[in-house]
Amino acid sequence: QSLLRFVNWCETTHFRLRILFTPWGEALVRKHYRDAFVRISHVQNVIELGIQTNLSRDPTWLEKADRESVSLWCTYHPSQVSRARFLRRLERLLQMRIRFSVGMVALREDLAEVREMHRLLGQLERNSGQPIHFWLNAYDERPPSYYGPQEVDILTAIDPHFAFNLQPTPSLGARCRAGIGAVSVDARGDARPCH
């Protein structure tokens, strides 16, 4: 009900919208999320529409979406899906001309996988002629010495913004667009200034 209420609001508001869905869990395995995403993509005042996904669902459902507004934030978890399957889904997105980025949590045990994914995404980018941004998140629950200097150098060479994850910028009290140019809407439909 809340999602439908949000879709209806998107269709009737006069605001120009840029929307990013960041669900807890994988929303796109649920038909009502896929249907809502496609419907919102066709709303004239929706400039950009994105969603975080692990690509566990075949992306062919996006054929019904407005590809000018849609993009995906694709997270690769080597423990949850095979690299080959994930890459096949990315190739399908490229064929469909759907914009996307790919990211991973930079776990130390996945360092070889991070490097290989970086190499393979470079090949996909060259073969398709479409840009593919690859980003890395620092492992949140890490002890202070989790990454050594050599690992930080390797990960920063892959994603120049990786170091920002290691020491997030304090934001409490800082100027931002929260509540003015950006809001967060939870699953119940409640809006807040921050995520």
mmCIF file of C-alpha atoms in Angstrom:
data_model
loop_
_atom_site.group_PDB
_atom_site.id
_atom_site.type_symbol
_atom_site.label_atom_id
_atom_site.label_comp_id
_atom_site.label_asym_id
_atom_site.label_seq_id
_atom_site.Cartn_x
_atom_site.Cartn_y
_atom_site.Cartn_z
ATOM 1 C CA GLN A 1 0.000 0.000 0.000
ATOM 2 C CA SER A 2 2.763 2.469 0.925
ATOM 3 C CA LEU A 3 4.634 1.833 -2.312
ATOM 4 C CA LEU A 4 1.473 2.376 -4.354
ATOM 5 C CA ARG A 5 0.808 5.596 -2.419
ATOM 6 C CA PHE A 6 4.342 6.764 -3.291
ATOM 7 C CA VAL A 7 3.860 5.892 -6.981
ATOM 8 C CA ASN A 8 0.583 7.817 -7.038
ATOM 9 C CA TRP A 9 2.284 10.814 -5.404
ATOM 10 C CA CYS A 10 5.064 10.736 -8.035
ATOM 11 C CA GLU A 11 2.419 10.807 -10.761
ATOM 12 C CA THR A 12 0.581 13.790 -9.298
ATOM 13 C CA THR A 13 3.281 16.026 -7.827
ATOM 14 C CA HIS A 14 4.584 19.062 -9.699
ATOM 15 C CA PHE A 15 8.136 18.544 -8.369
ATOM 16 C CA ARG A 16 10.907 17.331 -10.672
ATOM 17 C CA LEU A 17 12.163 14.122 -9.054
ATOM 18 C CA ARG A 18 15.376 12.145 -8.860
ATOM 19 C CA ILE A 19 14.614 8.924 -6.980
ATOM 20 C CA LEU A 20 16.962 6.265 -5.610
ATOM 21 C CA PHE A 21 15.463 3.188 -3.959
ATOM 22 C CA THR A 22 17.830 1.693 -1.360
ATOM 23 C CA PRO A 23 15.783 -1.170 0.085
ATOM 24 C CA TRP A 24 16.751 -3.425 2.954
ATOM 25 C CA GLY A 25 17.193 -6.699 1.113
ATOM 26 C CA GLU A 26 16.526 -7.284 -2.562
ATOM 27 C CA ALA A 27 13.325 -5.473 -3.560
ATOM 28 C CA LEU A 28 13.369 -6.522 -7.218
ATOM 29 C CA VAL A 29 12.487 -10.132 -6.431
ATOM 30 C CA ARG A 30 9.031 -8.760 -5.601
ATOM 31 C CA LYS A 31 6.711 -8.099 -8.542
ATOM 32 C CA HIS A 32 5.073 -5.045 -6.946
ATOM 33 C CA TYR A 33 8.487 -3.329 -6.701
ATOM 34 C CA ARG A 34 9.308 -4.129 -10.334
ATOM 35 C CA ASP A 35 5.891 -2.902 -11.467
ATOM 36 C CA ALA A 36 6.221 0.302 -9.413
ATOM 37 C CA PHE A 37 9.730 0.938 -10.773
ATOM 38 C CA VAL A 38 8.548 0.579 -14.374
ATOM 39 C CA ARG A 39 5.513 2.777 -13.743
ATOM 40 C CA ILE A 40 7.561 5.529 -12.068
ATOM 41 C CA SER A 41 10.103 5.424 -14.911
ATOM 42 C CA HIS A 42 7.394 6.703 -17.285
ATOM 43 C CA VAL A 43 6.359 9.649 -15.093
ATOM 44 C CA GLN A 44 7.251 12.807 -17.003
ATOM 45 C CA ASN A 45 8.646 14.744 -14.027
ATOM 46 C CA VAL A 46 10.926 11.854 -12.943
ATOM 47 C CA ILE A 47 14.326 12.839 -14.299
ATOM 48 C CA GLU A 48 16.312 9.975 -12.801
ATOM 49 C CA LEU A 49 15.222 6.719 -11.202
ATOM 50 C CA GLY A 50 17.607 4.225 -9.648
ATOM 51 C CA ILE A 51 17.535 1.227 -7.370
ATOM 52 C CA GLN A 52 20.119 -0.803 -5.506
ATOM 53 C CA THR A 53 20.135 -4.451 -6.605
ATOM 54 C CA ASN A 54 22.251 -7.585 -6.434
ATOM 55 C CA LEU A 55 20.893 -8.635 -9.869
ATOM 56 C CA SER A 56 19.474 -11.856 -8.451
ATOM 57 C CA ARG A 57 16.480 -11.243 -10.729
ATOM 58 C CA ASP A 58 16.888 -11.445 -14.512
ATOM 59 C CA PRO A 59 16.724 -7.829 -15.744
ATOM 60 C CA THR A 60 14.526 -8.463 -18.805
ATOM 61 C CA TRP A 61 11.562 -6.949 -16.906
ATOM 62 C CA LEU A 62 13.270 -3.570 -17.523
ATOM 63 C CA GLU A 63 12.324 -3.778 -21.211
ATOM 64 C CA LYS A 64 9.040 -2.107 -20.214
ATOM 65 C CA ALA A 65 10.806 0.781 -18.421
ATOM 66 C CA ASP A 66 11.734 4.189 -19.797
ATOM 67 C CA ARG A 67 15.455 3.619 -20.278
ATOM 68 C CA GLU A 68 16.210 7.345 -20.401
ATOM 69 C CA SER A 69 15.403 7.762 -16.701
ATOM 70 C CA VAL A 70 16.449 4.357 -15.315
ATOM 71 C CA SER A 71 19.777 3.283 -13.838
ATOM 72 C CA LEU A 72 20.848 0.492 -11.490
ATOM 73 C CA TRP A 73 23.235 0.427 -8.536
ATOM 74 C CA CYS A 74 24.448 -3.191 -8.842
ATOM 75 C CA THR A 75 26.234 -4.733 -5.883
ATOM 76 C CA TYR A 76 28.290 -7.883 -6.439
ATOM 77 C CA HIS A 77 28.566 -10.240 -3.466
ATOM 78 C CA PRO A 78 30.840 -13.194 -4.400
ATOM 79 C CA SER A 79 29.372 -15.277 -1.566
ATOM 80 C CA GLN A 80 25.823 -14.865 -2.945
ATOM 81 C CA VAL A 81 26.106 -15.220 -6.728
ATOM 82 C CA SER A 82 28.578 -16.616 -9.225
ATOM 83 C CA ARG A 83 30.734 -14.124 -11.085
ATOM 84 C CA ALA A 84 29.658 -15.647 -14.424
ATOM 85 C CA ARG A 85 25.950 -15.174 -13.656
ATOM 86 C CA PHE A 86 26.469 -11.603 -12.430
ATOM 87 C CA LEU A 87 28.455 -10.718 -15.570
ATOM 88 C CA ARG A 88 25.781 -12.256 -17.830
ATOM 89 C CA ARG A 89 23.218 -9.990 -16.180
ATOM 90 C CA LEU A 90 25.476 -6.964 -16.743
ATOM 91 C CA GLU A 91 25.883 -7.937 -20.406
ATOM 92 C CA ARG A 92 22.097 -8.081 -20.697
ATOM 93 C CA LEU A 93 21.836 -4.577 -19.197
ATOM 94 C CA LEU A 94 24.382 -3.337 -21.731
ATOM 95 C CA GLN A 95 22.370 -4.888 -24.583
ATOM 96 C CA MET A 96 19.254 -3.156 -23.248
ATOM 97 C CA ARG A 97 21.147 0.169 -22.937
ATOM 98 C CA ILE A 98 20.357 0.394 -19.211
ATOM 99 C CA ARG A 99 22.853 2.544 -17.297
ATOM 100 C CA PHE A 100 24.421 0.979 -14.207
ATOM 101 C CA SER A 101 27.318 1.056 -11.803
ATOM 102 C CA VAL A 102 28.890 -1.932 -10.066
ATOM 103 C CA GLY A 103 30.173 -2.076 -6.532
ATOM 104 C CA MET A 104 31.585 -4.453 -3.990
ATOM 105 C CA VAL A 105 32.301 -4.450 -0.290
ATOM 106 C CA ALA A 106 36.099 -4.609 -0.137
ATOM 107 C CA LEU A 107 36.493 -7.580 2.183
ATOM 108 C CA ARG A 108 40.110 -8.689 2.540
ATOM 109 C CA GLU A 109 39.178 -12.264 1.676
ATOM 110 C CA ASP A 110 37.663 -10.981 -1.597
ATOM 111 C CA LEU A 111 40.665 -8.912 -2.729
ATOM 112 C CA ALA A 112 41.469 -11.289 -5.616
ATOM 113 C CA GLU A 113 37.796 -11.197 -6.649
ATOM 114 C CA VAL A 114 37.787 -7.375 -6.508
ATOM 115 C CA ARG A 115 40.791 -7.282 -8.840
ATOM 116 C CA GLU A 116 39.265 -9.807 -11.233
ATOM 117 C CA MET A 117 35.912 -7.999 -11.327
ATOM 118 C CA HIS A 118 37.759 -4.748 -12.052
ATOM 119 C CA ARG A 119 39.599 -6.416 -14.943
ATOM 120 C CA LEU A 120 36.439 -7.997 -16.378
ATOM 121 C CA LEU A 121 34.428 -4.775 -16.098
ATOM 122 C CA GLY A 122 37.199 -3.017 -18.005
ATOM 123 C CA GLN A 123 36.798 -5.603 -20.779
ATOM 124 C CA LEU A 124 33.015 -5.151 -20.792
ATOM 125 C CA GLU A 125 33.425 -1.388 -20.977
ATOM 126 C CA ARG A 126 35.857 -1.599 -23.899
ATOM 127 C CA ASN A 127 33.727 -4.143 -25.780
ATOM 128 C CA SER A 128 30.460 -2.251 -25.296
ATOM 129 C CA GLY A 129 31.727 1.317 -25.550
ATOM 130 C CA GLN A 130 29.549 2.144 -22.536
ATOM 131 C CA PRO A 131 31.093 3.524 -19.332
ATOM 132 C CA ILE A 132 30.911 1.285 -16.249
ATOM 133 C CA HIS A 133 31.716 2.870 -12.902
ATOM 134 C CA PHE A 134 33.192 0.401 -10.378
ATOM 135 C CA TRP A 135 33.126 1.503 -6.737
ATOM 136 C CA LEU A 136 34.292 -0.111 -3.522
ATOM 137 C CA ASN A 137 32.856 0.213 -0.035
ATOM 138 C CA ALA A 138 35.106 -0.273 2.961
ATOM 139 C CA TYR A 139 33.971 -3.099 5.212
ATOM 140 C CA ASP A 140 31.865 -1.355 7.898
ATOM 141 C CA GLU A 141 32.519 -3.755 10.768
ATOM 142 C CA ARG A 142 36.289 -3.702 10.400
ATOM 143 C CA PRO A 143 38.731 -3.323 13.281
ATOM 144 C CA PRO A 144 41.058 -0.282 13.037
ATOM 145 C CA SER A 145 43.897 -2.244 11.401
ATOM 146 C CA TYR A 146 41.708 -4.234 8.972
ATOM 147 C CA TYR A 147 43.338 -2.754 5.853
ATOM 148 C CA GLY A 148 47.110 -2.522 5.614
ATOM 149 C CA PRO A 149 48.798 0.263 3.609
ATOM 150 C CA GLN A 150 49.389 -2.035 0.619
ATOM 151 C CA GLU A 151 45.715 -3.085 0.547
ATOM 152 C CA VAL A 152 44.606 0.551 0.732
ATOM 153 C CA ASP A 153 46.916 1.364 -2.200
ATOM 154 C CA ILE A 154 45.524 -1.523 -4.280
ATOM 155 C CA LEU A 155 41.899 -0.639 -3.519
ATOM 156 C CA THR A 156 42.448 3.086 -4.103
ATOM 157 C CA ALA A 157 44.063 2.317 -7.469
ATOM 158 C CA ILE A 158 40.833 0.507 -8.413
ATOM 159 C CA ASP A 159 38.475 3.105 -6.889
ATOM 160 C CA PRO A 160 40.081 6.513 -6.250
ATOM 161 C CA HIS A 161 37.229 7.350 -3.844
ATOM 162 C CA PHE A 162 37.833 4.292 -1.634
ATOM 163 C CA ALA A 163 39.792 6.314 0.935
ATOM 164 C CA PHE A 164 36.672 8.407 1.680
ATOM 165 C CA ASN A 165 35.060 5.216 3.049
ATOM 166 C CA LEU A 166 37.918 4.622 5.453
ATOM 167 C CA GLN A 167 37.293 7.853 7.348
ATOM 168 C CA PRO A 168 33.847 9.209 6.525
ATOM 169 C CA THR A 169 33.542 12.970 6.664
ATOM 170 C CA PRO A 170 31.695 14.109 9.798
ATOM 171 C CA SER A 171 28.352 15.516 8.685
ATOM 172 C CA LEU A 172 26.489 16.369 11.893
ATOM 173 C CA GLY A 173 25.565 20.037 11.679
ATOM 174 C CA ALA A 174 27.081 20.463 8.210
ATOM 175 C CA ARG A 175 25.134 22.150 5.412
ATOM 176 C CA CYS A 176 23.291 19.741 3.153
ATOM 177 C CA ARG A 177 20.177 19.491 0.990
ATOM 178 C CA ALA A 178 18.379 17.097 3.365
ATOM 179 C CA GLY A 179 14.753 18.055 3.731
ATOM 180 C CA ILE A 180 15.052 20.754 1.056
ATOM 181 C CA GLY A 181 16.345 19.150 -2.130
ATOM 182 C CA ALA A 182 16.447 15.558 -0.881
ATOM 183 C CA VAL A 183 14.281 13.422 1.377
ATOM 184 C CA SER A 184 14.267 9.801 2.444
ATOM 185 C CA VAL A 185 10.991 7.862 2.285
ATOM 186 C CA ASP A 186 10.805 4.602 4.238
ATOM 187 C CA ALA A 187 8.764 1.479 3.478
ATOM 188 C CA ARG A 188 5.765 2.873 5.392
ATOM 189 C CA GLY A 189 5.788 5.996 3.245
ATOM 190 C CA ASP A 190 7.102 8.232 6.029
ATOM 191 C CA ALA A 191 9.439 10.988 4.801
ATOM 192 C CA ARG A 192 12.510 12.192 6.688
ATOM 193 C CA PRO A 193 15.300 14.595 5.746
ATOM 194 C CA CYS A 194 18.055 11.932 6.022
ATOM 195 C CA HIS A 195 18.423 8.263 5.055
#
